[in-house]
Short mmCIF file of C-alpha atoms in Angstrom, two decimals:
data_model
loop_
_atom_site.label_atom_id
_atom_site.label_comp_id
_atom_site.label_asym_id
_atom_site.label_seq_id
_atom_site.Cartn_x
_atom_site.Cartn_y
_atom_site.Cartn_z
CA UNK A 23 -0.15 -0.22 0.11
CA UNK A 24 1.40 3.34 -1.17
CA UNK A 25 1.80 6.53 1.58
CA UNK A 26 -1.00 8.05 -0.63
CA UNK A 27 -3.27 5.31 0.14
CA UNK A 28 -2.35 5.02 3.90
CA UNK A 29 -2.80 8.98 3.95
CA UNK A 30 -6.41 8.43 2.27
CA UNK A 31 -7.32 5.84 4.57
CA UNK A 32 -6.35 7.95 7.25
CA UNK A 33 -8.62 10.85 6.72
CA UNK A 34 -11.36 8.52 5.80
CA UNK A 35 -11.26 6.58 9.30
CA UNK A 36 -11.11 10.18 11.09
CA UNK A 37 -14.05 11.63 9.21
CA UNK A 38 -15.82 8.27 10.05
CA UNK A 39 -15.24 9.18 13.23
CA UNK A 40 -16.18 12.53 13.07
CA UNK A 41 -19.64 11.96 11.84
CA UNK A 42 -20.42 9.20 14.76
CA UNK A 43 -19.14 11.77 17.02
CA UNK A 44 -21.73 14.37 15.39
CA UNK A 45 -24.42 12.22 15.75
CA UNK A 46 -23.90 11.30 19.18
CA UNK A 47 -23.30 15.29 19.98
CA UNK A 48 -26.55 15.93 18.71
CA UNK A 49 -28.44 13.34 20.27
CA UNK A 50 -27.05 14.54 23.58
CA UNK A 51 -28.02 18.03 22.68
CA UNK A 52 -31.64 17.73 21.92
CA UNK A 53 -32.32 15.04 24.64
CA UNK A 54 -30.46 17.26 27.34
CA UNK A 55 -32.95 20.17 25.92
CA UNK A 56 -36.27 18.71 26.71
CA UNK A 57 -37.43 20.13 29.98
CA UNK A 58 -38.33 16.86 31.66
CA UNK A 59 -36.03 13.90 30.16
CA UNK A 60 -37.63 11.27 32.35
CA UNK A 61 -40.94 11.97 32.56
CA UNK A 62 -44.10 11.07 30.81
CA UNK A 63 -44.40 12.79 27.35
CA UNK A 64 -47.09 12.81 24.65
CA UNK A 65 -44.51 10.34 22.48
CA UNK A 66 -44.68 7.94 25.28
CA UNK A 67 -48.33 7.04 25.35
CA UNK A 68 -48.03 4.51 22.86
CA UNK A 69 -45.03 2.99 23.30
CA UNK A 70 -43.99 0.33 26.01
CA UNK A 71 -46.48 0.54 28.84
CA UNK A 72 -43.86 -0.41 31.71
CA UNK A 73 -41.47 2.45 30.19
CA UNK A 74 -44.83 4.72 30.33
CA UNK A 75 -45.56 3.70 33.92
CA UNK A 76 -41.96 4.17 35.19
CA UNK A 77 -42.18 7.87 33.71
CA UNK A 78 -45.40 8.63 35.16
CA UNK A 79 -44.47 7.38 39.11
CA UNK A 80 -41.13 9.25 38.36
CA UNK A 81 -39.37 5.93 38.92
CA UNK A 82 -35.06 6.98 39.32
CA UNK A 83 -33.79 5.67 36.10
CA UNK A 84 -31.27 2.69 36.41
CA UNK A 85 -29.44 4.19 33.06
CA UNK A 86 -30.19 7.44 32.69
CA UNK A 87 -27.24 7.66 30.01
CA UNK A 88 -28.78 5.70 27.49
CA UNK A 89 -31.58 8.24 26.72
CA UNK A 90 -29.28 10.91 26.40
CA UNK A 91 -26.99 8.65 23.91
CA UNK A 92 -26.48 7.11 21.25
CA UNK A 93 -26.28 8.16 17.30
CA UNK A 94 -30.05 7.52 16.70
CA UNK A 95 -29.15 8.97 13.28
CA UNK A 96 -32.61 8.11 11.75
CA UNK A 97 -34.41 9.84 14.85
CA UNK A 98 -32.10 12.85 14.37
CA UNK A 99 -32.62 13.01 10.32
CA UNK A 100 -35.91 13.14 11.09
CA UNK A 101 -35.66 15.95 13.79
CA UNK A 102 -33.81 18.19 10.60
CA UNK A 103 -36.34 17.18 8.20
CA UNK A 104 -38.67 18.85 10.77
CA UNK A 105 -37.17 21.49 11.47
CA UNK A 106 -36.65 22.63 7.61
CA UNK A 107 -40.10 21.82 6.71
CA UNK A 108 -42.51 22.60 9.33
CA UNK A 109 -41.91 26.71 9.17
CA UNK A 110 -42.69 26.50 6.06
CA UNK A 111 -45.63 24.40 5.77
CA UNK A 112 -47.15 26.61 8.86
CA UNK A 113 -46.45 29.29 6.53
CA UNK A 114 -48.37 27.80 3.40
CA UNK A 115 -51.59 26.46 5.89
CA UNK A 116 -51.54 29.42 7.83
CA UNK A 117 -51.07 27.63 11.16
CA UNK A 118 -48.64 27.25 13.84
CA UNK A 119 -45.81 24.61 14.34
CA UNK A 120 -44.11 23.18 17.20
CA UNK A 121 -46.98 24.29 19.65
CA UNK A 122 -46.60 23.25 23.19
CA UNK A 123 -49.60 21.34 24.78
CA UNK A 124 -50.33 19.66 28.40
CA UNK A 125 -52.93 16.97 28.49
CA UNK A 126 -54.58 16.45 31.88
CA UNK A 127 -58.04 15.24 33.33
CA UNK A 128 -57.82 16.98 36.78
CA UNK A 129 -56.58 13.94 38.60
CA UNK A 130 -52.94 13.08 37.11
CA UNK A 131 -50.31 15.21 36.91
CA UNK A 132 -50.23 16.64 32.92
CA UNK A 133 -48.60 14.87 30.17
CA UNK A 134 -46.67 17.42 28.46
CA UNK A 135 -45.96 17.37 24.39
CA UNK A 136 -45.18 19.81 21.43
CA UNK A 137 -47.43 19.01 18.34
CA UNK A 138 -45.92 19.58 15.01
CA UNK A 139 -48.70 21.98 13.38
CA UNK A 140 -51.69 23.47 14.72
CA UNK A 141 -54.14 24.17 11.60
CA UNK A 142 -56.43 26.54 13.28
CA UNK A 143 -58.63 26.92 10.32
CA UNK A 144 -59.55 23.53 10.20
CA UNK A 145 -59.03 22.66 13.59
CA UNK A 146 -56.27 20.09 12.92
CA UNK A 147 -53.38 18.55 14.32
CA UNK A 148 -51.02 17.69 11.47
CA UNK A 149 -48.09 15.58 12.52
CA UNK A 150 -45.30 14.48 10.34
CA UNK A 151 -43.44 11.50 10.41
CA UNK A 152 -40.27 10.50 8.03
CA UNK A 153 -40.00 6.81 7.33
CA UNK A 154 -37.30 4.69 5.79
CA UNK A 155 -37.31 3.96 1.93
CA UNK A 156 -39.49 1.65 0.66
CA UNK A 157 -41.91 1.88 3.96
CA UNK A 158 -43.89 4.36 2.75
CA UNK A 159 -46.26 1.98 0.67
CA UNK A 160 -46.99 0.21 3.82
CA UNK A 161 -47.94 3.15 5.30
CA UNK A 162 -50.31 3.86 2.51
CA UNK A 163 -52.39 0.82 2.79
CA UNK A 164 -51.90 -0.25 6.49
CA UNK A 165 -52.59 3.59 7.85
CA UNK A 166 -50.78 4.62 10.72
CA UNK A 167 -49.08 2.87 13.86
CA UNK A 168 -50.86 2.27 16.99
CA UNK A 169 -47.83 4.32 18.77
CA UNK A 170 -48.40 7.37 16.22
CA UNK A 171 -52.03 7.14 16.95
CA UNK A 172 -51.94 7.61 20.35
CA UNK A 173 -49.38 10.23 20.26
CA UNK A 174 -51.25 12.49 17.70
CA UNK A 175 -54.63 11.62 19.50
CA UNK A 176 -53.05 12.90 22.49
CA UNK A 177 -52.12 16.17 21.01
CA UNK A 178 -55.71 16.57 19.55
CA UNK A 179 -57.34 15.71 23.22
CA UNK A 180 -55.30 18.56 24.54
CA UNK A 181 -55.63 20.89 21.64
CA UNK A 182 -59.57 19.96 21.55
CA UNK A 183 -58.67 19.47 17.68
CA UNK A 184 -61.67 18.19 15.27
CA UNK A 185 -59.21 16.51 13.07
CA UNK A 186 -55.68 14.82 13.03
CA UNK A 187 -53.42 14.14 9.93
CA UNK A 188 -50.70 11.97 9.61
CA UNK A 189 -48.32 13.32 6.53
CA UNK A 190 -45.72 10.35 6.27
CA UNK A 191 -42.55 11.68 4.30
CA UNK A 192 -40.06 8.63 2.95
CA UNK A 193 -36.50 10.30 3.86
CA UNK A 194 -34.83 8.93 1.04
CA UNK A 195 -37.18 9.94 -2.03
CA UNK A 196 -39.33 13.02 -0.62
CA UNK A 197 -42.47 11.45 -1.80
CA UNK A 198 -45.20 11.64 0.79
CA UNK A 199 -48.38 10.10 2.23
CA UNK A 200 -51.25 11.30 4.44
CA UNK A 201 -53.96 9.69 6.34
CA UNK A 202 -56.66 12.02 7.61
CA UNK A 203 -59.19 10.97 10.43
CA UNK A 204 -61.81 12.79 12.21
CA UNK A 205 -61.16 12.94 15.74
CA UNK A 206 -64.47 11.87 17.30
CA UNK A 207 -66.03 10.74 20.47
CA UNK A 208 -64.39 7.29 19.94
CA UNK A 209 -61.02 7.99 19.31
CA UNK A 210 -61.13 10.42 22.21
CA UNK A 211 -62.23 7.54 24.51
CA UNK A 212 -59.49 4.98 23.03
CA UNK A 213 -56.69 8.24 24.02
CA UNK A 214 -58.37 8.65 27.67
CA UNK A 215 -58.18 4.69 28.07
CA UNK A 216 -54.79 4.74 27.15
CA UNK A 217 -53.99 7.71 29.69
CA UNK A 218 -55.85 6.05 32.60
CA UNK A 219 -54.34 2.49 32.31
CA UNK A 220 -50.89 4.19 32.12
CA UNK A 221 -52.06 6.14 35.47
CA UNK A 222 -53.19 2.28 37.14
CA UNK A 223 -50.25 0.74 35.97
CA UNK A 224 -48.19 3.60 37.54
CA UNK A 225 -49.14 2.69 41.13
CA UNK A 226 -46.58 -0.41 40.62
CA UNK A 227 -44.83 -0.13 37.55
CA UNK A 228 -42.83 -2.92 38.18
CA UNK A 229 -45.84 -5.41 37.26
CA UNK A 230 -46.81 -3.08 34.27
CA UNK A 231 -46.53 -5.03 30.76
CA UNK A 232 -43.37 -4.99 29.14
CA UNK A 233 -44.18 -4.43 25.11
CA UNK A 234 -40.71 -4.69 24.19
CA UNK A 235 -38.54 -7.83 23.39
CA UNK A 236 -35.50 -6.74 25.72
CA UNK A 237 -32.10 -5.96 25.07
CA UNK A 238 -30.37 -6.79 21.67
CA UNK A 239 -33.87 -7.04 20.10
CA UNK A 240 -35.60 -4.05 20.66
CA UNK A 241 -34.28 -0.41 19.71
CA UNK A 242 -36.57 1.09 22.40
CA UNK A 243 -35.03 -1.09 25.08
CA UNK A 244 -32.04 -0.47 24.15
CA UNK A 245 -32.24 3.18 24.53
CA UNK A 246 -33.95 3.01 27.65
CA UNK A 247 -33.34 5.02 30.77
CA UNK A 248 -34.64 2.04 32.98
CA UNK A 249 -33.44 -0.77 30.79
CA UNK A 250 -31.84 -2.77 34.18
CA UNK A 251 -34.98 -2.04 36.32
CA UNK A 252 -36.76 -3.67 33.65
CA UNK A 253 -34.56 -6.51 32.89
CA UNK A 254 -32.10 -7.06 35.65
CA UNK A 255 -28.88 -5.97 36.77
CA UNK A 256 -27.04 -7.87 33.90
CA UNK A 257 -29.09 -6.04 31.25
CA UNK A 258 -26.60 -4.09 28.52
CA UNK A 259 -27.82 -2.54 25.74
CA UNK A 260 -27.46 -3.75 22.37
CA UNK A 261 -26.84 -7.24 24.04
CA UNK A 262 -29.78 -10.21 24.38
CA UNK A 263 -29.79 -12.43 27.20
CA UNK A 264 -31.29 -10.82 30.07
CA UNK A 265 -34.55 -12.27 28.25
CA UNK A 266 -33.45 -14.87 30.36
CA UNK A 267 -34.48 -14.04 33.73
CA UNK A 268 -38.03 -14.10 32.90
CA UNK A 269 -38.12 -17.59 32.80
CA UNK A 270 -37.55 -18.03 37.10
CA UNK A 271 -38.19 -21.62 37.33
CA UNK A 272 -39.29 -24.86 35.24
CA UNK A 273 -42.58 -23.94 34.58
CA UNK A 274 -41.57 -20.76 32.99
CA UNK A 275 -38.84 -22.08 30.96
CA UNK A 276 -41.76 -24.76 29.85
CA UNK A 277 -43.95 -22.32 28.54
CA UNK A 278 -40.98 -20.17 27.14
CA UNK A 279 -39.96 -23.67 24.83
CA UNK A 280 -43.83 -24.10 24.27
CA UNK A 281 -43.79 -20.49 22.63
CA UNK A 282 -40.71 -20.89 20.70
CA UNK A 283 -42.36 -23.92 19.03
CA UNK A 284 -45.34 -22.29 18.25
CA UNK A 285 -43.63 -19.28 16.46
CA UNK A 286 -41.10 -21.85 15.06
CA UNK A 287 -44.25 -23.36 13.37
CA UNK A 288 -45.98 -19.86 12.43
CA UNK A 289 -42.42 -18.66 10.60
CA UNK A 290 -42.17 -22.01 8.52
CA UNK A 291 -46.10 -21.61 7.82
CA UNK A 292 -45.57 -18.06 6.77
CA UNK A 293 -42.59 -18.43 4.93
CA UNK A 294 -44.52 -21.20 2.55
CA UNK A 295 -47.59 -19.10 2.13
CA UNK A 296 -45.20 -16.25 1.33
CA UNK A 297 -43.53 -18.45 -1.44
CA UNK A 298 -47.18 -19.48 -2.74
CA UNK A 299 -49.12 -16.17 -2.96
CA UNK A 300 -45.49 -14.35 -4.87
CA UNK A 301 -46.24 -17.25 -7.23
CA UNK A 302 -49.70 -16.70 -7.17
CA UNK A 303 -49.74 -12.82 -8.02
CA UNK A 304 -45.92 -12.40 -9.94
CA UNK A 305 -45.24 -15.52 -11.71
CA UNK A 306 -46.21 -16.69 -15.19
CA UNK A 307 -44.58 -13.68 -16.45
CA UNK A 308 -46.83 -11.33 -15.15
CA UNK A 309 -46.03 -7.79 -15.86
CA UNK A 310 -45.07 -5.39 -12.82
CA UNK A 311 -47.05 -2.83 -12.47
CA UNK A 312 -50.38 -1.83 -10.26
CA UNK A 313 -52.97 -3.93 -9.23
CA UNK A 314 -56.14 -2.06 -7.37
CA UNK A 315 -54.66 -0.99 -4.09
CA UNK A 316 -51.16 -2.72 -4.86
CA UNK A 317 -48.06 -2.60 -7.20
CA UNK A 318 -45.22 -4.89 -7.60
CA UNK A 319 -41.89 -4.55 -9.39
CA UNK A 320 -38.18 -6.40 -8.74
CA UNK A 321 -35.42 -4.72 -8.00
CA UNK A 322 -32.03 -5.18 -10.80
CA UNK A 323 -30.45 -8.71 -9.94
CA UNK A 324 -27.58 -8.38 -7.53
CA UNK A 325 -24.84 -10.52 -6.53
CA UNK A 326 -24.02 -12.28 -3.64
CA UNK A 327 -21.20 -15.06 -2.59
CA UNK A 328 -21.04 -18.56 -3.99
CA UNK A 329 -20.08 -20.48 -1.41
CA UNK A 330 -19.92 -23.68 -3.13
CA UNK A 331 -17.45 -21.89 -5.73
CA UNK A 332 -15.36 -20.48 -3.39
CA UNK A 333 -14.97 -23.61 -1.45
CA UNK A 334 -13.90 -25.62 -4.50
CA UNK A 335 -11.28 -22.75 -5.24
CA UNK A 336 -9.85 -22.79 -2.58
CA UNK A 337 -9.52 -26.80 -2.50
CA UNK A 338 -7.98 -26.69 -5.96
CA UNK A 339 -5.43 -24.36 -4.05
CA UNK A 340 -4.66 -26.64 -1.36
CA UNK A 341 -5.99 -24.40 1.12
CA UNK A 342 -8.85 -24.41 3.63
CA UNK A 343 -10.85 -21.61 3.77
CA UNK A 344 -11.37 -19.29 6.49
CA UNK A 345 -14.05 -20.69 8.79
CA UNK A 346 -15.44 -18.77 11.59
CA UNK A 347 -17.27 -20.66 14.92
CA UNK A 348 -21.29 -20.81 14.71
CA UNK A 349 -23.48 -21.27 17.61
CA UNK A 350 -24.80 -24.17 17.86
CA UNK A 351 -28.58 -25.18 16.74
CA UNK A 352 -31.04 -24.96 19.00
CA UNK A 353 -33.08 -28.12 18.94
CA UNK A 354 -36.90 -28.05 20.95
CA UNK A 355 -39.05 -31.02 21.00
CA UNK A 356 -41.67 -32.29 23.05
CA UNK A 357 -40.99 -35.12 25.65
CA UNK A 358 -43.30 -38.03 24.49
CA UNK A 359 -44.69 -39.79 27.35
#
């Protein structure tokens, strides 16, 4: 390797490190600016109920740094888009952006939040959600998620809105899709029921249901300020394993193995049905295009390592291909009596 190449590699590594540190600094700056980092806010209404209960009960965080750290590139890029788009959208619609609100029913500590856009003329709360590449089509067909629904419903309840609008924006293309719903009595009841449930769970947050799958398997858990309080002292962000402490006796392990077997069968059946419906919809040379509410196309062919040919090449040269140790396969079978 030449001196010029070595210098280019060094510069590239410095750039990579700088970008990582820059995102971490942005995360810390944004999270530290929140008036109540560990309290329950509107964005937590539809997330994990145990985390929401901890927040409402003012439970001391076991891992406060997790809520203030990390690159969180997706979230930070979404924040940057908000800061550019919302003021312009407010000017065009004649509304106000980033409006502070407080949801309270007189008996609980108010739940604060900042709604994206208040469109006074239509009495509508407009919430902008940025999504990753190729996820926009799923939003169009399936609508908003429960988490988004509770968050925006909380804004609407606090603001006295008649309408709610979810505006989804694809970060990679700039394309948008929107969901519009009247904020009627049924929707208001949904939000209040969620608030009251969290209020009840906050009386004993340690017994609140976990709605996430734990460290290493859930982004929310990996960034949760109560990670070790919830999953045990051995829990580490980004590392699975703490889930094992849920099964504290033989019947619990038995139940977990039964669930594993159940989901293994579901996964197997789902893969076969997925393959079947793929052939039904796209087989026989059917042309890509729009078909009612759905459309399909194929990406360009890609390339993957030909393991058989690679192994043969090493054998022909009298060499062993590089190997790495893999985890043993888990075998679960019922005991026959």
